[in-house]
mmCIF file with all atom_site columns, C-alpha atoms in Angstrom:
data_model
loop_
_atom_site.group_PDB
_atom_site.id
_atom_site.type_symbol
_atom_site.label_atom_id
_atom_site.label_alt_id
_atom_site.label_comp_id
_atom_site.label_asym_id
_atom_site.label_entity_id
_atom_site.label_seq_id
_atom_site.pdbx_PDB_ins_code
_atom_site.Cartn_x
_atom_site.Cartn_y
_atom_site.Cartn_z
_atom_site.occupancy
_atom_site.B_iso_or_equiv
_atom_site.pdbx_formal_charge
_atom_site.auth_seq_id
_atom_site.auth_comp_id
_atom_site.auth_asym_id
_atom_site.auth_atom_id
_atom_site.pdbx_PDB_model_num
ATOM 1   C CA . MET N 1 1   ? 223.016 85.196  78.345 1.00 60.00 ? 15  MET N CA 1
ATOM 2   C CA . ALA N 1 2   ? 221.743 88.603  77.246 1.00 67.00 ? 16  ALA N CA 1
ATOM 3   C CA . MET N 1 3   ? 220.327 89.160  73.778 1.00 65.00 ? 17  MET N CA 1
ATOM 4   C CA . GLN N 1 4   ? 222.390 91.224  71.393 1.00 70.00 ? 18  GLN N CA 1
ATOM 5   C CA . SER N 1 5   ? 221.107 94.761  71.027 1.00 77.00 ? 19  SER N CA 1
ATOM 6   C CA . PRO N 1 6   ? 219.853 95.940  68.681 1.00 83.00 ? 20  PRO N CA 1
ATOM 7   C CA . LEU N 1 7   ? 218.105 92.669  67.891 1.00 85.00 ? 21  LEU N CA 1
ATOM 8   C CA . GLN N 1 8   ? 219.158 90.949  64.734 1.00 90.00 ? 22  GLN N CA 1
ATOM 9   C CA . ASN N 1 9   ? 216.367 90.184  62.227 1.00 91.00 ? 23  ASN N CA 1
ATOM 10  C CA . ASP N 1 10  ? 216.410 86.433  62.928 1.00 91.00 ? 24  ASP N CA 1
ATOM 11  C CA . ALA N 1 11  ? 216.194 86.904  66.695 1.00 88.00 ? 25  ALA N CA 1
ATOM 12  C CA . ALA N 1 12  ? 213.414 89.475  66.375 1.00 90.00 ? 26  ALA N CA 1
ATOM 13  C CA . GLU N 1 13  ? 211.417 87.107  64.155 1.00 92.00 ? 27  GLU N CA 1
ATOM 14  C CA . LEU N 1 14  ? 211.788 84.209  66.615 1.00 89.00 ? 28  LEU N CA 1
ATOM 15  C CA . ILE N 1 15  ? 210.678 86.387  69.521 1.00 87.00 ? 29  ILE N CA 1
ATOM 16  C CA . ALA N 1 16  ? 207.720 87.754  67.541 1.00 91.00 ? 30  ALA N CA 1
ATOM 17  C CA . ARG N 1 17  ? 206.674 84.213  66.602 1.00 91.00 ? 31  ARG N CA 1
ATOM 18  C CA . ARG N 1 18  ? 206.603 83.219  70.269 1.00 89.00 ? 32  ARG N CA 1
ATOM 19  C CA . PHE N 1 19  ? 204.534 86.284  71.168 1.00 90.00 ? 33  PHE N CA 1
ATOM 20  C CA . ARG N 1 20  ? 202.121 85.484  68.300 1.00 91.00 ? 34  ARG N CA 1
ATOM 21  C CA . ALA N 1 21  ? 201.624 82.016  69.779 1.00 91.00 ? 35  ALA N CA 1
ATOM 22  C CA . LEU N 1 22  ? 200.421 83.691  72.976 1.00 90.00 ? 36  LEU N CA 1
ATOM 23  C CA . SER N 1 23  ? 198.404 86.438  71.302 1.00 91.00 ? 37  SER N CA 1
ATOM 24  C CA . ASP N 1 24  ? 195.135 84.522  71.227 1.00 94.00 ? 38  ASP N CA 1
ATOM 25  C CA . PRO N 1 25  ? 192.779 84.666  74.251 1.00 93.00 ? 39  PRO N CA 1
ATOM 26  C CA . THR N 1 26  ? 192.002 80.935  74.016 1.00 95.00 ? 40  THR N CA 1
ATOM 27  C CA . ARG N 1 27  ? 195.711 80.089  74.138 1.00 94.00 ? 41  ARG N CA 1
ATOM 28  C CA . LEU N 1 28  ? 196.174 82.306  77.181 1.00 92.00 ? 42  LEU N CA 1
ATOM 29  C CA . ARG N 1 29  ? 193.246 80.556  78.858 1.00 93.00 ? 43  ARG N CA 1
ATOM 30  C CA . ILE N 1 30  ? 194.826 77.176  78.057 1.00 95.00 ? 44  ILE N CA 1
ATOM 31  C CA . VAL N 1 31  ? 198.136 78.279  79.593 1.00 93.00 ? 45  VAL N CA 1
ATOM 32  C CA . ASP N 1 32  ? 196.270 79.567  82.649 1.00 91.00 ? 46  ASP N CA 1
ATOM 33  C CA . LEU N 1 33  ? 194.378 76.291  83.005 1.00 94.00 ? 47  LEU N CA 1
ATOM 34  C CA . LEU N 1 34  ? 197.569 74.228  82.697 1.00 95.00 ? 48  LEU N CA 1
ATOM 35  C CA . ARG N 1 35  ? 199.256 76.513  85.225 1.00 91.00 ? 49  ARG N CA 1
ATOM 36  C CA . ARG N 1 36  ? 196.643 75.520  87.785 1.00 91.00 ? 50  ARG N CA 1
ATOM 37  C CA . ARG N 1 37  ? 196.837 71.805  86.944 1.00 91.00 ? 51  ARG N CA 1
ATOM 38  C CA . ASP N 1 38  ? 199.839 69.588  86.428 1.00 89.00 ? 52  ASP N CA 1
ATOM 39  C CA . GLU N 1 39  ? 198.312 68.072  83.308 1.00 96.00 ? 53  GLU N CA 1
ATOM 40  C CA . ALA N 1 40  ? 195.025 67.996  81.430 1.00 97.00 ? 54  ALA N CA 1
ATOM 41  C CA . SER N 1 41  ? 193.613 66.060  78.511 1.00 97.00 ? 55  SER N CA 1
ATOM 42  C CA . VAL N 1 42  ? 192.229 67.749  75.432 1.00 96.00 ? 56  VAL N CA 1
ATOM 43  C CA . GLY N 1 43  ? 188.752 66.730  76.607 1.00 96.00 ? 57  GLY N CA 1
ATOM 44  C CA . GLU N 1 44  ? 189.276 68.264  80.046 1.00 97.00 ? 58  GLU N CA 1
ATOM 45  C CA . ILE N 1 45  ? 190.596 71.489  78.520 1.00 97.00 ? 59  ILE N CA 1
ATOM 46  C CA . THR N 1 46  ? 187.677 71.628  76.078 1.00 97.00 ? 60  THR N CA 1
ATOM 47  C CA . GLU N 1 47  ? 185.181 71.104  78.885 1.00 97.00 ? 61  GLU N CA 1
ATOM 48  C CA . ALA N 1 48  ? 186.786 73.764  81.077 1.00 97.00 ? 62  ALA N CA 1
ATOM 49  C CA . LEU N 1 49  ? 186.993 76.378  78.314 1.00 96.00 ? 63  LEU N CA 1
ATOM 50  C CA . GLY N 1 50  ? 183.908 75.540  76.299 1.00 94.00 ? 64  GLY N CA 1
ATOM 51  C CA . GLY N 1 51  ? 184.052 75.461  72.524 1.00 88.00 ? 65  GLY N CA 1
ATOM 52  C CA . SER N 1 52  ? 184.967 72.566  70.302 1.00 95.00 ? 66  SER N CA 1
ATOM 53  C CA . GLN N 1 53  ? 187.633 69.935  70.714 1.00 95.00 ? 67  GLN N CA 1
ATOM 54  C CA . GLN N 1 54  ? 188.874 70.724  67.205 1.00 96.00 ? 68  GLN N CA 1
ATOM 55  C CA . ASN N 1 55  ? 189.413 74.378  68.135 1.00 96.00 ? 69  ASN N CA 1
ATOM 56  C CA . VAL N 1 56  ? 191.188 73.536  71.406 1.00 97.00 ? 70  VAL N CA 1
ATOM 57  C CA . SER N 1 57  ? 193.400 71.018  69.600 1.00 96.00 ? 71  SER N CA 1
ATOM 58  C CA . LYS N 1 58  ? 194.368 73.678  67.046 1.00 97.00 ? 72  LYS N CA 1
ATOM 59  C CA . HIS N 1 59  ? 195.411 76.075  69.799 1.00 97.00 ? 73  HIS N CA 1
ATOM 60  C CA . LEU N 1 60  ? 197.305 73.352  71.667 1.00 97.00 ? 74  LEU N CA 1
ATOM 61  C CA . ALA N 1 61  ? 199.198 72.546  68.471 1.00 96.00 ? 75  ALA N CA 1
ATOM 62  C CA . ALA N 1 62  ? 200.256 76.194  68.147 1.00 96.00 ? 76  ALA N CA 1
ATOM 63  C CA . LEU N 1 63  ? 201.454 76.263  71.763 1.00 96.00 ? 77  LEU N CA 1
ATOM 64  C CA . GLN N 1 64  ? 203.277 72.976  71.290 1.00 96.00 ? 78  GLN N CA 1
ATOM 65  C CA . ALA N 1 65  ? 204.980 74.176  68.098 1.00 95.00 ? 79  ALA N CA 1
ATOM 66  C CA . GLU N 1 66  ? 206.590 76.987  70.123 1.00 93.00 ? 80  GLU N CA 1
ATOM 67  C CA . GLY N 1 67  ? 207.553 74.651  72.961 1.00 94.00 ? 81  GLY N CA 1
ATOM 68  C CA . PHE N 1 68  ? 205.229 76.189  75.530 1.00 95.00 ? 82  PHE N CA 1
ATOM 69  C CA . VAL N 1 69  ? 203.382 72.912  76.144 1.00 96.00 ? 83  VAL N CA 1
ATOM 70  C CA . ALA N 1 70  ? 204.296 69.244  75.798 1.00 97.00 ? 84  ALA N CA 1
ATOM 71  C CA . ARG N 1 71  ? 202.045 66.320  74.960 1.00 97.00 ? 85  ARG N CA 1
ATOM 72  C CA . ARG N 1 72  ? 202.049 62.698  75.949 1.00 96.00 ? 86  ARG N CA 1
ATOM 73  C CA . LYS N 1 73  ? 199.712 59.950  74.875 1.00 95.00 ? 87  LYS N CA 1
ATOM 74  C CA . GLN N 1 74  ? 197.705 57.988  77.403 1.00 94.00 ? 88  GLN N CA 1
ATOM 75  C CA . GLY N 1 75  ? 195.697 55.385  75.566 1.00 94.00 ? 89  GLY N CA 1
ATOM 76  C CA . THR N 1 76  ? 193.652 57.330  73.044 1.00 93.00 ? 90  THR N CA 1
ATOM 77  C CA . SER N 1 77  ? 193.960 60.616  74.942 1.00 92.00 ? 91  SER N CA 1
ATOM 78  C CA . SER N 1 78  ? 196.521 63.369  74.552 1.00 95.00 ? 92  SER N CA 1
ATOM 79  C CA . ILE N 1 79  ? 197.637 64.827  77.864 1.00 97.00 ? 93  ILE N CA 1
ATOM 80  C CA . TYR N 1 80  ? 199.205 68.303  77.928 1.00 98.00 ? 94  TYR N CA 1
ATOM 81  C CA . ARG N 1 81  ? 201.389 70.103  80.448 1.00 97.00 ? 95  ARG N CA 1
ATOM 82  C CA . ILE N 1 82  ? 203.446 73.300  80.569 1.00 96.00 ? 96  ILE N CA 1
ATOM 83  C CA . ALA N 1 83  ? 206.865 72.524  79.074 1.00 96.00 ? 97  ALA N CA 1
ATOM 84  C CA . ASP N 1 84  ? 208.515 75.948  79.318 1.00 92.00 ? 98  ASP N CA 1
ATOM 85  C CA . SER N 1 85  ? 208.219 77.671  82.685 1.00 89.00 ? 99  SER N CA 1
ATOM 86  C CA . ALA N 1 86  ? 209.251 80.942  81.033 1.00 88.00 ? 100 ALA N CA 1
ATOM 87  C CA . VAL N 1 87  ? 205.716 81.228  79.648 1.00 87.00 ? 101 VAL N CA 1
ATOM 88  C CA . LEU N 1 88  ? 204.401 81.203  83.222 1.00 85.00 ? 102 LEU N CA 1
ATOM 89  C CA . GLU N 1 89  ? 206.847 83.910  84.277 1.00 88.00 ? 103 GLU N CA 1
ATOM 90  C CA . LEU N 1 90  ? 205.878 86.027  81.280 1.00 85.00 ? 104 LEU N CA 1
ATOM 91  C CA . CYS N 1 91  ? 202.157 85.627  81.954 1.00 79.00 ? 105 CYS N CA 1
ATOM 92  C CA . ASP N 1 92  ? 202.648 86.428  85.664 1.00 82.00 ? 106 ASP N CA 1
ATOM 93  C CA . ARG N 1 93  ? 204.530 89.624  84.828 1.00 85.00 ? 107 ARG N CA 1
ATOM 94  C CA . LEU N 1 94  ? 201.911 90.725  82.302 1.00 82.00 ? 108 LEU N CA 1
ATOM 95  C CA . CYS N 1 95  ? 199.040 89.923  84.661 1.00 77.00 ? 109 CYS N CA 1
ATOM 96  C CA . ASP N 1 96  ? 200.723 91.882  87.471 1.00 80.00 ? 110 ASP N CA 1
ATOM 97  C CA . ALA N 1 97  ? 201.199 94.855  85.138 1.00 82.00 ? 111 ALA N CA 1
ATOM 98  C CA . MET N 1 98  ? 197.557 94.690  84.016 1.00 81.00 ? 112 MET N CA 1
ATOM 99  C CA . GLU N 1 99  ? 196.331 94.558  87.614 1.00 83.00 ? 113 GLU N CA 1
ATOM 100 C CA . SER N 1 100 ? 198.376 97.684  88.410 1.00 81.00 ? 114 SER N CA 1
ATOM 101 C CA . GLN N 1 101 ? 196.992 99.497  85.372 1.00 82.00 ? 115 GLN N CA 1
ATOM 102 C CA . LEU N 1 102 ? 193.427 98.520  86.267 1.00 82.00 ? 116 LEU N CA 1
ATOM 103 C CA . ALA N 1 103 ? 193.946 99.686  89.852 1.00 82.00 ? 117 ALA N CA 1
ATOM 104 C CA . ASP N 1 104 ? 195.306 103.012 88.594 1.00 78.00 ? 118 ASP N CA 1
ATOM 105 C CA . LEU N 1 105 ? 192.327 103.412 86.252 1.00 78.00 ? 119 LEU N CA 1
ATOM 106 C CA . GLY N 1 106 ? 189.943 102.552 89.078 1.00 78.00 ? 120 GLY N CA 1
ATOM 107 C CA . SER N 1 107 ? 191.547 105.216 91.266 1.00 78.00 ? 121 SER N CA 1
ATOM 108 C CA . LEU N 1 108 ? 191.243 107.808 88.520 1.00 77.00 ? 122 LEU N CA 1
ATOM 109 C CA . LEU N 1 109 ? 187.596 106.979 87.860 1.00 81.00 ? 123 LEU N CA 1
ATOM 110 C CA . SER N 1 110 ? 186.586 106.976 91.531 1.00 80.00 ? 124 SER N CA 1
ATOM 111 C CA . GLY N 1 111 ? 188.705 109.997 92.505 1.00 67.00 ? 125 GLY N CA 1
#
């Protein structure tokens, strides 16, 4: 189903909120890490990214609030996984675009 154009205020706000959830480098690194693994605990994510568990938990909560990740409990641990594959598609498209731009810049600088 295609979005109505021009976007209505409510739809634009929802879309902007989802982009804001991905606008932090730590959150993008979490999504990237979970893309490469099926699941990871908060401790595993903290260890892989560095930083504090409190900070990683805050970012995971923001991603979960937008439905990008899901959490399950395993004993005393929280285990996270990607819940919305659209976030992976979006990140892949953006990464591909960035690689093209960097290649173009590299050509300009070396040529």
